[in-house]
Coordinates of C-alpha atoms in Angstrom, one line a residue:
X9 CA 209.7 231.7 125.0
X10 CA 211.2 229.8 122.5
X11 CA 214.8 230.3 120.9
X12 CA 214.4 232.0 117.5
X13 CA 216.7 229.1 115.9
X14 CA 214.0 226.5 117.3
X15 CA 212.5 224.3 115.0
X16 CA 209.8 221.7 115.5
X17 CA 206.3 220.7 115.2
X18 CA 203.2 222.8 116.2
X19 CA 199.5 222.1 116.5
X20 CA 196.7 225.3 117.3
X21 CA 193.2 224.6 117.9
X22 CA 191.1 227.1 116.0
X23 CA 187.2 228.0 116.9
X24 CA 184.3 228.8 114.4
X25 CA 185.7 232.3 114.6
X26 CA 189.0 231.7 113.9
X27 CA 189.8 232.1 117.3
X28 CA 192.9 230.8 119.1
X29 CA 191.5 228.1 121.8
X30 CA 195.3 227.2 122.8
X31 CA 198.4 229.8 123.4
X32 CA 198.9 232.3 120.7
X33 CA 202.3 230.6 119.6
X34 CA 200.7 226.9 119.2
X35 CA 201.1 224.0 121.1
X36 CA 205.3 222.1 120.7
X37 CA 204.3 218.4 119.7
X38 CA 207.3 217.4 120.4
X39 CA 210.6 218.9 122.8
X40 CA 212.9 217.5 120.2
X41 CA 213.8 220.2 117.6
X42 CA 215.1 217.7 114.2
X43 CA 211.1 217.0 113.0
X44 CA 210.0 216.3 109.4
X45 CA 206.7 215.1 107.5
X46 CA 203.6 215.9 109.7
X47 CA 200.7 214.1 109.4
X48 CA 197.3 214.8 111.5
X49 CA 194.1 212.8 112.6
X50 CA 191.5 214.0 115.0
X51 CA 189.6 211.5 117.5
X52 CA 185.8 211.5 118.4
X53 CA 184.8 214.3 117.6
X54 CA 187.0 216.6 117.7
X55 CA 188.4 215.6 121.6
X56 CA 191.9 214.7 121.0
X57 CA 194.2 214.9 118.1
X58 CA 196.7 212.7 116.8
X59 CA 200.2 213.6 115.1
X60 CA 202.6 211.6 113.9
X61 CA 205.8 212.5 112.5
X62 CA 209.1 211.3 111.6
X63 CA 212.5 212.5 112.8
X64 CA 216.2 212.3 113.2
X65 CA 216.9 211.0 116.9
X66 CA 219.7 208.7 116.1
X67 CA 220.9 207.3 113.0
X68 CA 218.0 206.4 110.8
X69 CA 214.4 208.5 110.7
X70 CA 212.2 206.5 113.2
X71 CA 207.8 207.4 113.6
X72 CA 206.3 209.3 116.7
X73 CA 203.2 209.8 118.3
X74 CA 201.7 212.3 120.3
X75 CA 198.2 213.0 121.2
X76 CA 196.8 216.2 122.3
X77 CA 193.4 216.7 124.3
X78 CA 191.1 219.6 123.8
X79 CA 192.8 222.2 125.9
X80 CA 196.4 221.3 123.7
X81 CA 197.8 219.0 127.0
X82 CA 199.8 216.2 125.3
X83 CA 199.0 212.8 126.8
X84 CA 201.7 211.1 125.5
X85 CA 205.0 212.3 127.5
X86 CA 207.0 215.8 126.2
X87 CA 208.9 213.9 123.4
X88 CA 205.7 212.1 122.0
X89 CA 206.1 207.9 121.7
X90 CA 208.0 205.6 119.3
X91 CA 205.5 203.8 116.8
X92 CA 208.5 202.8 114.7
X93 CA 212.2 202.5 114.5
X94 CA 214.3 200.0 113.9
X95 CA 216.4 199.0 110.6
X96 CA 216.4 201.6 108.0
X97 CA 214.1 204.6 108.3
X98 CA 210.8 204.6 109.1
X99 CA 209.0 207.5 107.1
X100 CA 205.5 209.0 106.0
X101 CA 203.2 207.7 108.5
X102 CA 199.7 207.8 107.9
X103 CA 196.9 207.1 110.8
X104 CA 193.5 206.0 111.0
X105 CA 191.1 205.2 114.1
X106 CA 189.9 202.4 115.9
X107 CA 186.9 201.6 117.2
X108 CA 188.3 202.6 120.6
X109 CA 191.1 204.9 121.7
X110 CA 193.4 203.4 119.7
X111 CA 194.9 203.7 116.2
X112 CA 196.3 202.0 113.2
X113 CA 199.4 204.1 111.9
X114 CA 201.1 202.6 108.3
X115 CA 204.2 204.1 107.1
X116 CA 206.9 203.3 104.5
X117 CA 210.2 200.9 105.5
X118 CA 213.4 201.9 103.8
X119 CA 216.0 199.8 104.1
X120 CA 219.4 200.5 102.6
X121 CA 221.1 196.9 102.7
X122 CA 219.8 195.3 100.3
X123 CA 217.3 198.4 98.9
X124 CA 214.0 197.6 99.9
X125 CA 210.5 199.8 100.7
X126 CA 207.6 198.2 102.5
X127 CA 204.4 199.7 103.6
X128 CA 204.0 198.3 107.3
X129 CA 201.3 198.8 109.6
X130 CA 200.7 198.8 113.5
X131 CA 197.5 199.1 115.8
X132 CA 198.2 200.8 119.2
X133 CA 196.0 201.5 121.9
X134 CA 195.4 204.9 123.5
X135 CA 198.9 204.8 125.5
X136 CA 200.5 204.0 121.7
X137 CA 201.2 200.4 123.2
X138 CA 201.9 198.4 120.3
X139 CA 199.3 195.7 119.7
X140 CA 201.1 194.1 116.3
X141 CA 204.7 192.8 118.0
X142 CA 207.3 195.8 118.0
X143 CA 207.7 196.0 114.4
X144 CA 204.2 195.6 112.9
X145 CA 202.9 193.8 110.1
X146 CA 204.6 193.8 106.4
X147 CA 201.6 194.9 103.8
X148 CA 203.7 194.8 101.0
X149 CA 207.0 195.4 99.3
X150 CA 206.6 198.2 97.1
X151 CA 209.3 198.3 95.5
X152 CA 210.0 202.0 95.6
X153 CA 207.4 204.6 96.4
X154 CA 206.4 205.9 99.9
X155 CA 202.4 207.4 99.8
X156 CA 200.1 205.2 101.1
X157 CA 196.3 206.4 103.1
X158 CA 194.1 204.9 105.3
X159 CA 190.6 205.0 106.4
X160 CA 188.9 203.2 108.9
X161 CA 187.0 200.0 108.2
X162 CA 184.3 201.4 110.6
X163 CA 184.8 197.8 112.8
X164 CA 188.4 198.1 114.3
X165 CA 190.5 197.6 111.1
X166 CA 191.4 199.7 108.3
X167 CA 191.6 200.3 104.7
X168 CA 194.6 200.6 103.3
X169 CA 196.1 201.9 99.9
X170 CA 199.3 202.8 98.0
X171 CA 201.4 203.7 95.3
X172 CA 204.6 201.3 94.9
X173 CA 206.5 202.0 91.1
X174 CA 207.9 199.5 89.1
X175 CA 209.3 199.2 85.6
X176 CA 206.5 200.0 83.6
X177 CA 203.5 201.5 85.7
X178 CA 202.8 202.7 89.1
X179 CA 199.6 200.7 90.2
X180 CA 197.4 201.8 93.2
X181 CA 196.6 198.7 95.4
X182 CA 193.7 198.4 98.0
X183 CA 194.1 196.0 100.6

């Protein structure tokens, strides 16, 4: 019953078959209608699945959360959860897992005043409680570029890479 001029993010749950597990139409990640950039990562096998996006709410693209269990409820409040806002915009996240409930989300920093991109990082637990003070940690300054990935370290951290450009290549870094 949504309006045909609604835009947002979806997620569907799909069986061997093909099979819709959650309503025909998918499930809304979010209430809020201005979303871009959606990135996915499921939980233990398959339980619960994690999206983050970022959007529009104010003046500047900020990161969001939401979690969704196995029968498409989202856990984490109709409008999902801030991971990220602040000065500039906050764009691309990426996630990885824990070795709980929780998650380590990196995303890239633009900031307009003086032009700047950083790759920052932030470990929140299963409520998306931040666990790395309210604007994470600073991996690096990469100059300008925003694609970065991350994979668990298997022990509660994570591996993380990404592209930053400069004047004469475009290295790949691995932290």
């Amino acid at each position: 019953n949504r309006p045909p001029d609604y835009f947002g993010l979806f997620a569907q749950r799909l069986d061997s078959s093909g099979g819709y597990l959650w309503d025909a139409a998918g499930v809304a990640l979010s209430n809020e209608t201005v979303s871009e950039h959606l990135s996915l990562a499921t939980l233990r096998d398959g339980d619960e699945l994690v999206a983050l996006w970022h959007e529009r709410r104010g003046s500047h693209f900020d990161t969001y959360a939401q979690r969704l269990d196995r029968q498409g409820n989202r856990l984490l409040g109709a409008a999902g959860i801030l991971i990220a806002g602040g000065l500039g915009d906050q764009i691309y996240p990426r996630a990885t897992l824990d070795r709980g409930h929780g998650m380590i989300v990196a995303w890239t920093n633009v900031r307009y005043s003086p032009y700047k991109f950083s790759l920052v990082a932030q470990h929140t637990d299963a409520l998306g409680l931040r666990a790395w003070g309210t604007g994470g940690v600073e991996l690096a300054s990469i100059g300008f570029g925003s694609e970065q990935a991350l994979a668990s370290d298997g022990r509660g951290g994570a591996f993380a890479a990404w592209v930053g450009c400069c004047v004469l290549d475009t290295p790949i870094h691995v932290v």
